[in-house]
Amino acid sequence: MGISLVTGENSIDLLADSIIDSSYCNIVENSSAEDGGIDAVFVDDTSNHFYLFNFKYRDKKPGKQHESDIAYPFLHSLNGGENNFSGKVAEKFQYIKKLLDSNTIWQGSFIQISNDFQPLLGNSGSARTLEPTAFLSTFPFLTEEPRSIVLDDFLEEDKSADNNNATITIGAEKVIPYKEDIRISDNNFVVILSLFDLLRITSDKKELRNDVQFDDSQILSKTHVDVSVLDANVRGWLGPRKKFHKKVFETLDNEPSKFFIYNNGITMVAERVVSKKFNKDKFQIKLENFQIVNGGQTIRNLSEWIHNQNSSTNSDQVNILVRIFETGGDKKLANDIARYTNSQSAVNAQDLKSVDTAQVKIREYLFNKQINYIRKRGDYTEKINVNFKQTITKEELAGALYTLKGRPEIAIGSAGRLFEDANYDEIFGAKNEKEDNYDLASLPELITAYLSYKNAVKASGHGTSRAHILYGLFLREQQKNCHKKPASPESNIKIVQKVIDMMSGDSSSLVNRPWMRDDFKQQLLDQAKLGDPKK
């Protein structure tokens, strides 16, 4: 959960693969390799950033500051020191060494995750035993000060949406009434909002939200953003230190008055917006049950920045462009606003579809079946107190549903491809006004089947191969279509592997990926003694 909180990754398989903790590997993978103090290694190839995690679990007493020293053996080895790592630890170590020895520029982070309420690292974010400059000087492959993630961070992520009401008083020259769509009411505005007011109306101290006379910046700097106002945001919190966030801090520190120009701003939706003009040049805007649907990362960064004691002198120069739309409780309209306002930035297809009506409906249905349906990054802790029987991501479900349509070769590829409009509509869209392209009631049974194949593939020694999982599931569906009792996952996986072995020796195979060939499905069905593949 902590790794996901930092990296934004929600694939359980990738997260599990990143863990090299000795105790975990001994229990789960029957490996006794010494981890050298680093418990997880995660590499983000898209942003050239690697993360080294150190876990601390406390039964009773809080951890001591100097205990972060235990991670130094691994770090010193990366500096060229001796190492006796073996197994998975050695593989991860060598991979990081390879990255550092390459000509590509890599960012490196050291993060300590603890169930304490207080960080094991110093207030500055660095180990108490080394000052920030000394730490980075000792380990030059790290490009930022180490930091802690503690229990409070997890609890904050677990807060669910609530009715959020707030009041804004603002100069009339900073308000523009706005209407673009006939579905949208006349109570919509583009406003220039001060940082102070933005943090006040989103504060976890709800008594401040309607107090337009409140002006104590010192008190406000000690509050936090209430995550319930971000529940409709297409992404969970991705962590405070990615490249984008660094640029935000640089602008706030060096050019605070230009933040309004450089930043895309924030989009809010509210069930009801009530406005009135008073004293000739003032506007009062009341928001009922509002949500931030675009700009959640921005506001979290602004909150973090304002907590820095050195930031207070510039905070009154910071303004933010805020778009406010009244939806009248129309959830589809709110979802459309979230989707399209995010489509202009670097948000992937999966994230954009996370607020789609179909995804929300599936989430609610499966939740009542005690199935944890992860529809967006950072979604792990949404209902931490529920004892889920099963967990599946929307990417996994999309692959399973597309496989049932006879297209496992497409489902095996990039998950993003399944969430492109045409494919997505074929999977999750509406067949007609009364019927969807998927059967909601049959999803629990499909999920059980998918997870049984996933577990069987792992047990067979093929790791998390999507080819084995989805083609095995494909065989199961074809067996049902032929009115045969589906074979066990183990039996179907053996058939898949047999065809892979047969076709891997063929020089015409696609880079040793025979399952991508047009004739793979027919070969598979021939071996299983079934008819033509379902179109």
XYZ file of C-alpha atoms in Angstrom:
535
model
C 0.000 0.000 0.000
C 2.837 2.391 0.840
C 4.638 1.573 -2.408
C 1.453 2.302 -4.335
C 1.002 5.553 -2.426
C 4.417 6.765 -3.614
C 4.658 5.326 -7.123
C 1.034 5.358 -8.227
C 1.326 1.723 -9.337
C -1.789 -0.389 -8.680
C -0.758 -3.709 -10.199
C -0.573 -6.160 -7.315
C 1.772 -8.368 -9.323
C 4.254 -5.558 -9.983
C 4.080 -4.392 -6.381
C 4.662 -7.935 -5.097
C 7.563 -8.388 -7.502
C 9.217 -5.255 -6.105
C 9.415 -6.673 -2.553
C 12.745 -8.223 -1.507
C 12.215 -8.124 2.271
C 13.852 -11.215 3.801
C 10.886 -12.186 5.992
C 8.378 -11.724 3.180
C 10.427 -13.695 0.655
C 11.063 -16.462 3.173
C 7.322 -16.948 3.750
C 5.937 -16.229 0.281
C 8.763 -17.287 -2.036
C 10.665 -19.740 0.192
C 13.829 -17.661 -0.161
C 16.258 -16.868 2.646
C 18.347 -14.182 0.918
C 19.563 -11.281 3.085
C 17.938 -8.051 1.894
C 20.672 -5.664 3.021
C 18.137 -3.371 4.690
C 16.204 -2.515 1.528
C 12.792 -4.173 1.552
C 11.502 -3.200 -1.892
C 12.971 -1.948 -5.157
C 10.590 -0.330 -7.633
C 11.667 1.007 -11.028
C 9.486 3.395 -13.032
C 10.823 3.087 -16.573
C 8.511 5.778 -17.938
C 9.973 8.527 -15.749
C 13.467 7.024 -15.240
C 13.004 6.922 -11.477
C 13.901 4.117 -9.070
C 12.667 3.844 -5.490
C 14.382 2.035 -2.610
C 11.998 1.264 0.264
C 12.775 0.411 3.883
C 9.884 -1.010 5.958
C 9.506 -0.616 9.724
C 6.811 -2.447 11.690
C 6.231 -1.565 15.358
C 4.220 -3.724 17.787
C 4.337 -1.308 20.734
C 7.134 1.199 21.066
C 7.747 3.901 18.462
C 10.808 3.477 16.312
C 13.995 5.382 16.987
C 15.409 7.910 14.590
C 18.748 6.169 14.068
C 17.142 2.920 12.940
C 17.192 4.101 9.337
C 20.901 3.224 9.419
C 19.965 -0.409 8.824
C 19.335 0.394 5.161
C 22.882 1.643 4.610
C 24.523 -1.723 3.670
C 22.512 -1.894 0.456
C 23.178 1.783 -0.258
C 26.905 1.442 0.456
C 27.065 -1.550 -1.875
C 25.572 0.582 -4.645
C 28.433 2.987 -3.975
C 30.879 0.222 -4.835
C 31.146 -1.543 -1.505
C 31.214 -5.306 -1.131
C 28.017 -7.311 -1.229
C 27.020 -10.936 -0.768
C 23.493 -10.641 -2.059
C 21.817 -13.642 -3.625
C 18.571 -14.643 -5.286
C 15.961 -11.961 -5.896
C 17.911 -9.397 -3.863
C 20.949 -9.869 -6.099
C 18.785 -9.535 -9.216
C 17.326 -6.227 -8.051
C 20.725 -4.981 -6.887
C 22.365 -5.790 -10.216
C 19.511 -4.170 -12.109
C 19.899 -0.893 -10.198
C 23.671 -1.052 -10.742
C 23.039 -1.500 -14.457
C 20.810 1.582 -14.500
C 23.401 3.648 -12.666
C 26.156 2.500 -15.027
C 24.135 3.396 -18.128
C 24.237 6.693 -20.031
C 20.611 7.413 -19.115
C 19.911 9.899 -16.327
C 18.005 8.209 -13.477
C 16.326 9.744 -10.438
C 16.759 7.829 -7.170
C 14.695 7.951 -3.961
C 15.024 6.346 -0.532
C 11.712 6.036 1.328
C 10.996 4.615 4.762
C 7.497 3.229 5.417
C 6.334 2.662 8.990
C 3.184 1.921 10.973
C 4.351 4.529 13.502
C 2.475 7.817 13.718
C 5.794 9.691 13.754
C 8.458 9.461 11.034
C 11.640 7.528 11.806
C 13.472 10.141 9.770
C 14.231 13.671 10.846
C 11.875 16.595 10.294
C 13.861 17.721 7.312
C 13.152 14.375 5.654
C 16.687 13.070 5.957
C 18.086 10.487 8.336
C 18.788 12.064 11.718
C 22.249 10.519 11.626
C 23.202 12.463 8.499
C 22.354 16.000 7.478
C 20.618 16.328 4.081
C 23.699 17.513 2.235
C 25.876 14.844 3.818
C 23.358 12.121 3.037
C 23.142 13.014 -0.646
C 26.900 13.452 -0.759
C 27.417 9.988 0.736
C 24.955 8.402 -1.674
C 25.175 10.534 -4.837
C 22.950 8.186 -6.842
C 20.001 9.436 -4.742
C 18.608 12.638 -6.205
C 16.368 13.749 -3.341
C 16.383 13.695 0.448
C 14.983 10.500 2.019
C 11.499 10.711 3.418
C 9.057 8.833 5.657
C 5.536 7.594 5.069
C 3.721 6.854 8.330
C 0.329 5.649 9.560
C -1.217 9.104 9.298
C -0.568 9.084 5.556
C -2.486 5.812 5.154
C -5.342 6.979 7.340
C -5.620 10.177 5.336
C -5.921 8.183 2.120
C -8.710 6.103 3.666
C -11.157 8.932 4.244
C -14.253 8.560 2.099
C -16.281 11.209 0.362
C -18.545 13.377 2.483
C -20.881 16.273 1.841
C -18.567 19.242 1.387
C -19.959 22.760 1.650
C -18.023 26.028 1.501
C -18.403 29.774 1.011
C -16.195 32.121 -1.003
C -16.230 35.918 -0.920
C -14.305 37.481 -3.768
C -13.937 40.714 -5.715
C -16.292 40.982 -8.697
C -13.335 41.653 -11.003
C -12.063 38.134 -10.254
C -15.309 36.370 -11.229
C -16.483 35.446 -14.732
C -19.898 33.770 -15.164
C -19.478 30.839 -17.528
C -21.749 28.650 -19.663
C -20.631 26.246 -22.381
C -23.120 23.377 -22.374
C -26.915 23.582 -22.268
C -26.834 20.839 -19.628
C -24.911 23.154 -17.310
C -26.821 25.707 -15.248
C -26.199 29.442 -15.178
C -24.459 29.176 -11.801
C -21.005 28.404 -13.167
C -17.941 30.539 -12.777
C -14.302 30.935 -13.583
C -12.684 32.637 -10.599
C -9.242 33.769 -9.542
C -8.921 32.380 -6.038
C -6.202 33.153 -3.513
C -4.154 30.281 -2.132
C -5.470 31.192 1.321
C -9.119 30.799 0.268
C -8.475 27.600 -1.685
C -6.850 25.921 1.311
C -9.537 27.284 3.644
C -12.474 25.806 1.706
C -10.724 22.424 1.308
C -9.360 22.262 4.853
C -9.888 19.235 7.078
C -11.087 21.760 9.690
C -14.577 22.056 8.238
C -15.545 24.915 10.541
C -13.253 27.159 8.466
C -14.914 26.432 5.132
C -17.812 28.859 5.531
C -15.967 31.373 7.717
C -15.255 34.118 5.172
C -13.933 36.377 7.969
C -11.197 33.918 8.902
C -7.759 35.361 8.133
C -5.245 33.570 10.368
C -2.652 32.183 7.970
C -0.681 30.607 10.816
C -3.614 28.389 11.799
C -4.372 27.560 8.175
C -0.777 26.496 7.586
C -1.254 23.798 10.228
C -4.333 22.271 8.569
C -4.413 19.748 5.726
C -6.458 19.151 2.610
C -9.479 16.985 3.407
C -9.123 14.078 0.982
C -12.911 13.683 0.825
C -12.992 16.695 -1.535
C -10.771 14.709 -3.922
C -12.849 11.529 -4.050
C -14.037 12.238 -7.619
C -10.537 13.035 -8.844
C -9.481 10.500 -11.520
C -6.249 9.739 -9.670
C -5.408 9.070 -6.064
C -2.479 10.897 -4.478
C 0.641 10.001 -6.469
C 3.175 11.188 -3.917
C 4.868 14.523 -3.350
C 8.199 14.193 -5.146
C 7.694 13.408 -8.802
C 9.116 15.737 -11.478
C 5.855 17.663 -11.853
C 5.683 18.377 -8.140
C 9.285 19.603 -8.093
C 8.467 22.149 -10.815
C 5.452 23.325 -8.824
C 7.641 23.996 -5.782
C 10.229 25.824 -7.884
C 7.560 28.167 -9.259
C 6.066 28.799 -5.825
C 9.481 29.526 -4.322
C 10.912 31.637 -7.133
C 7.953 33.127 -9.035
C 4.865 32.873 -6.789
C 2.953 35.602 -8.622
C 3.287 33.649 -11.892
C 1.843 30.408 -10.550
C -1.551 31.549 -11.841
C -0.066 31.839 -15.346
C 1.909 28.590 -15.411
C -0.596 26.257 -13.740
C -3.645 24.764 -15.498
C -5.796 25.468 -12.477
C -8.446 23.453 -10.682
C -11.908 22.268 -11.700
C -14.687 21.845 -9.143
C -18.183 20.450 -9.492
C -20.932 21.111 -6.957
C -24.472 19.821 -6.720
C -25.614 23.382 -6.084
C -23.942 26.760 -6.514
C -25.602 29.843 -5.016
C -24.174 33.263 -5.831
C -25.035 36.849 -5.038
C -23.404 40.216 -5.603
C -23.137 42.657 -2.700
C -21.474 45.963 -1.783
C -21.283 46.836 -5.501
C -17.987 45.056 -6.121
C -18.161 41.796 -4.137
C -19.366 38.306 -4.971
C -20.377 35.577 -2.551
C -20.418 32.025 -3.904
C -21.764 29.116 -1.844
C -20.880 25.558 -2.852
C -22.979 22.586 -1.772
C -21.452 19.103 -1.892
C -18.488 20.079 -4.039
C -15.654 17.941 -5.352
C -12.349 18.704 -7.058
C -12.351 16.641 -10.261
C -9.219 18.091 -11.829
C -6.207 19.520 -10.022
C -6.051 17.205 -7.032
C -2.293 16.815 -7.390
C -1.914 20.604 -7.551
C -3.828 21.315 -4.359
C -1.945 18.628 -2.434
C 1.325 20.217 -3.523
C 0.106 23.667 -2.533
C -0.803 22.319 0.894
C 2.607 20.712 1.308
C 4.347 23.895 0.196
C 2.410 26.105 2.634
C 3.499 23.850 5.499
C 7.084 24.826 4.795
C 7.928 27.644 7.241
C 9.894 29.474 4.571
C 6.856 29.626 2.281
C 4.661 31.960 4.327
C 6.280 35.155 3.030
C 5.266 34.380 -0.572
C 1.893 32.736 -0.011
C -0.128 35.946 -0.383
C 1.206 36.297 -3.950
C -0.184 32.932 -5.076
C -3.487 32.772 -6.960
C -5.137 29.839 -8.730
C -7.559 29.662 -11.637
C -10.634 27.730 -10.470
C -13.531 26.560 -12.664
C -16.775 25.916 -10.778
C -19.655 23.979 -12.350
C -23.102 23.281 -10.906
C -24.288 19.772 -11.795
C -27.613 19.625 -9.987
C -26.689 16.156 -8.753
C -26.270 14.824 -12.319
C -23.537 12.207 -11.759
C -23.026 11.565 -15.468
C -22.425 15.270 -16.069
C -19.975 15.380 -13.155
C -18.163 12.325 -14.544
C -18.027 13.850 -18.029
C -16.535 17.055 -16.629
C -13.932 15.013 -14.736
C -13.127 12.972 -17.825
C -12.800 15.777 -20.353
C -11.042 18.305 -18.141
C -8.392 15.667 -17.444
C -7.990 14.568 -21.070
C -5.882 17.640 -21.850
C -3.065 16.554 -19.512
C -0.829 13.505 -19.240
C -3.402 11.238 -17.635
C -3.490 7.756 -19.134
C -6.567 6.140 -20.677
C -7.120 3.891 -17.667
C -7.216 6.879 -15.300
C -9.629 8.794 -17.531
C -12.095 5.928 -17.553
C -11.915 5.416 -13.770
C -14.755 7.904 -13.211
C -16.906 6.531 -16.029
C -20.434 5.574 -14.970
C -19.806 1.914 -15.822
C -16.733 1.775 -13.575
C -18.575 3.354 -10.661
C -21.498 0.945 -11.130
C -19.201 -2.085 -11.252
C -17.318 -0.868 -8.184
C -20.521 -0.485 -6.170
C -21.924 -3.848 -7.293
C -18.738 -5.781 -6.544
C -18.272 -3.975 -3.230
C -21.576 -5.479 -2.082
C -20.226 -8.888 -3.126
C -17.114 -8.324 -0.968
C -14.922 -7.994 -4.060
C -12.385 -5.170 -4.036
C -12.537 -3.617 -7.509
C -9.604 -1.245 -7.938
C -10.745 1.285 -10.493
C -8.074 3.962 -10.074
C -4.543 4.420 -8.864
C -4.315 5.069 -5.126
C -7.627 3.232 -4.587
C -6.285 0.521 -2.256
C -7.264 2.146 1.024
C -10.692 3.414 0.042
C -12.444 0.903 2.349
C -9.679 -0.439 4.536
C -12.114 -1.747 7.177
C -13.911 -4.126 4.781
C -12.922 -7.787 4.716
C -12.786 -8.338 0.954
C -12.802 -11.917 -0.309
C -11.164 -11.088 -3.641
C -9.310 -8.229 -5.310
C -9.100 -7.406 -9.012
C -8.104 -4.308 -10.962
C -10.202 -2.791 -13.722
C -7.359 -3.600 -16.138
C -7.551 -7.282 -15.222
C -11.337 -7.330 -15.544
C -11.175 -5.590 -18.929
C -8.733 -8.244 -20.155
C -10.991 -11.051 -18.912
C -14.094 -9.548 -20.536
C -12.325 -9.002 -23.862
C -11.077 -12.587 -23.724
C -14.680 -13.746 -23.384
C -15.350 -11.903 -26.637
C -12.748 -14.133 -28.290
C -9.951 -11.535 -28.377
C -7.286 -12.717 -25.907
C -4.502 -11.653 -28.283
C -5.661 -8.026 -27.888
C -6.248 -8.355 -24.151
C -2.698 -9.642 -23.622
C -1.178 -6.433 -24.992
C -1.075 -3.007 -23.387
C -3.792 -2.447 -20.799
C -4.115 1.103 -22.096
C -5.286 -0.220 -25.456
C -8.351 -1.778 -23.824
C -9.319 1.626 -22.455
C -9.161 3.442 -25.771
C -12.644 4.586 -26.730
C -13.530 1.931 -29.347
C -12.292 -1.056 -27.331
C -13.616 0.370 -24.074
C -17.101 0.853 -25.488
C -17.065 -2.717 -26.814
C -16.217 -3.989 -23.329
C -18.002 -1.629 -20.939
C -20.351 0.356 -23.181
C -24.108 0.062 -23.602
C -25.526 -2.414 -26.118
C -28.802 -0.497 -26.102
C -30.817 1.670 -23.736
C -31.570 -1.246 -21.421
C -28.583 -3.539 -21.815
C -24.812 -3.244 -21.387
C -22.124 -5.075 -23.338
C -21.235 -6.907 -20.126
C -23.405 -8.848 -17.701
C -23.039 -7.289 -14.269
C -24.475 -10.303 -12.460
C -21.948 -12.690 -14.032
C -18.882 -10.660 -13.032
C -18.286 -12.382 -9.654
C -18.133 -15.796 -11.344
C -15.797 -14.453 -14.050
C -13.547 -12.844 -11.445
C -13.340 -16.112 -9.514
C -12.365 -17.929 -12.718
C -9.786 -15.288 -13.662
C -8.159 -15.364 -10.230
C -8.080 -19.178 -10.221
C -6.164 -19.089 -13.510
C -3.898 -16.369 -12.191
C -3.045 -18.460 -9.131
C -2.601 -21.611 -11.197
C -0.243 -19.859 -13.614
C 1.872 -18.620 -10.723
C 1.925 -22.085 -9.140
C 2.988 -23.629 -12.456
C 6.145 -21.523 -12.515
C 5.076 -19.126 -15.266
C 5.003 -16.098 -12.958
C 2.214 -13.706 -13.901
C 2.140 -14.449 -17.635
C -0.951 -12.790 -19.088
C -0.673 -15.086 -22.111
C -1.145 -18.192 -19.978
C -3.895 -16.619 -17.865
C -5.994 -15.206 -20.689
C -5.548 -18.014 -23.197
C -6.373 -20.475 -20.411
C -9.503 -18.444 -19.705
C -10.211 -18.391 -23.454
C -10.082 -22.205 -23.564
C -12.450 -22.378 -20.615
C -14.969 -20.178 -22.433
C -14.698 -22.213 -25.648
C -15.240 -25.427 -23.697
C -18.410 -23.934 -22.220
C -19.562 -22.817 -25.689
C -19.128 -26.397 -26.913
C -21.264 -27.607 -23.991
C -18.301 -29.334 -22.421
C -17.346 -29.246 -18.783
C -14.462 -26.759 -18.541
C -11.142 -28.391 -17.800
C -9.245 -27.370 -14.678
C -7.052 -24.269 -14.885
C -3.982 -26.499 -14.563
C -5.038 -28.638 -17.553
C -5.814 -25.685 -19.797
C -2.563 -23.965 -18.855
C -0.666 -27.101 -19.887
C -2.370 -26.959 -23.294
C -1.394 -23.305 -23.665
C 2.219 -24.098 -22.777
C 2.267 -27.054 -25.189
C 1.203 -24.850 -28.106
C 3.703 -22.171 -27.082
C 6.474 -24.787 -27.099
C 5.333 -26.119 -30.479
C 5.260 -22.710 -32.118
C 8.308 -21.199 -30.391
C 10.592 -23.336 -32.533
C 9.037 -21.933 -35.692
C 11.290 -19.291 -37.228
C 8.205 -17.314 -38.200
C 7.190 -16.785 -34.561
C 6.946 -13.169 -33.518
C 10.027 -12.487 -31.389
C 9.353 -15.692 -29.500
C 5.784 -14.561 -28.751
C 3.790 -17.136 -30.709
C 0.550 -16.208 -28.937
C 0.504 -13.039 -31.048
C 0.271 -15.031 -34.288
C -3.049 -15.233 -36.127
C -3.027 -19.036 -36.090
C -2.241 -19.439 -32.376
C -5.903 -19.636 -31.340
C -6.675 -22.298 -33.930
C -3.645 -24.349 -32.881
C -4.822 -24.034 -29.300
C -8.329 -25.206 -30.124
C -6.991 -28.095 -32.185
C -4.921 -29.295 -29.239
C -7.956 -28.961 -26.971
C -10.095 -30.788 -29.571
C -12.511 -27.887 -29.920
C -14.046 -26.179 -32.957
C -13.275 -22.864 -34.639
C -12.397 -19.975 -32.312
C -15.249 -17.774 -31.225
C -15.327 -14.642 -33.311
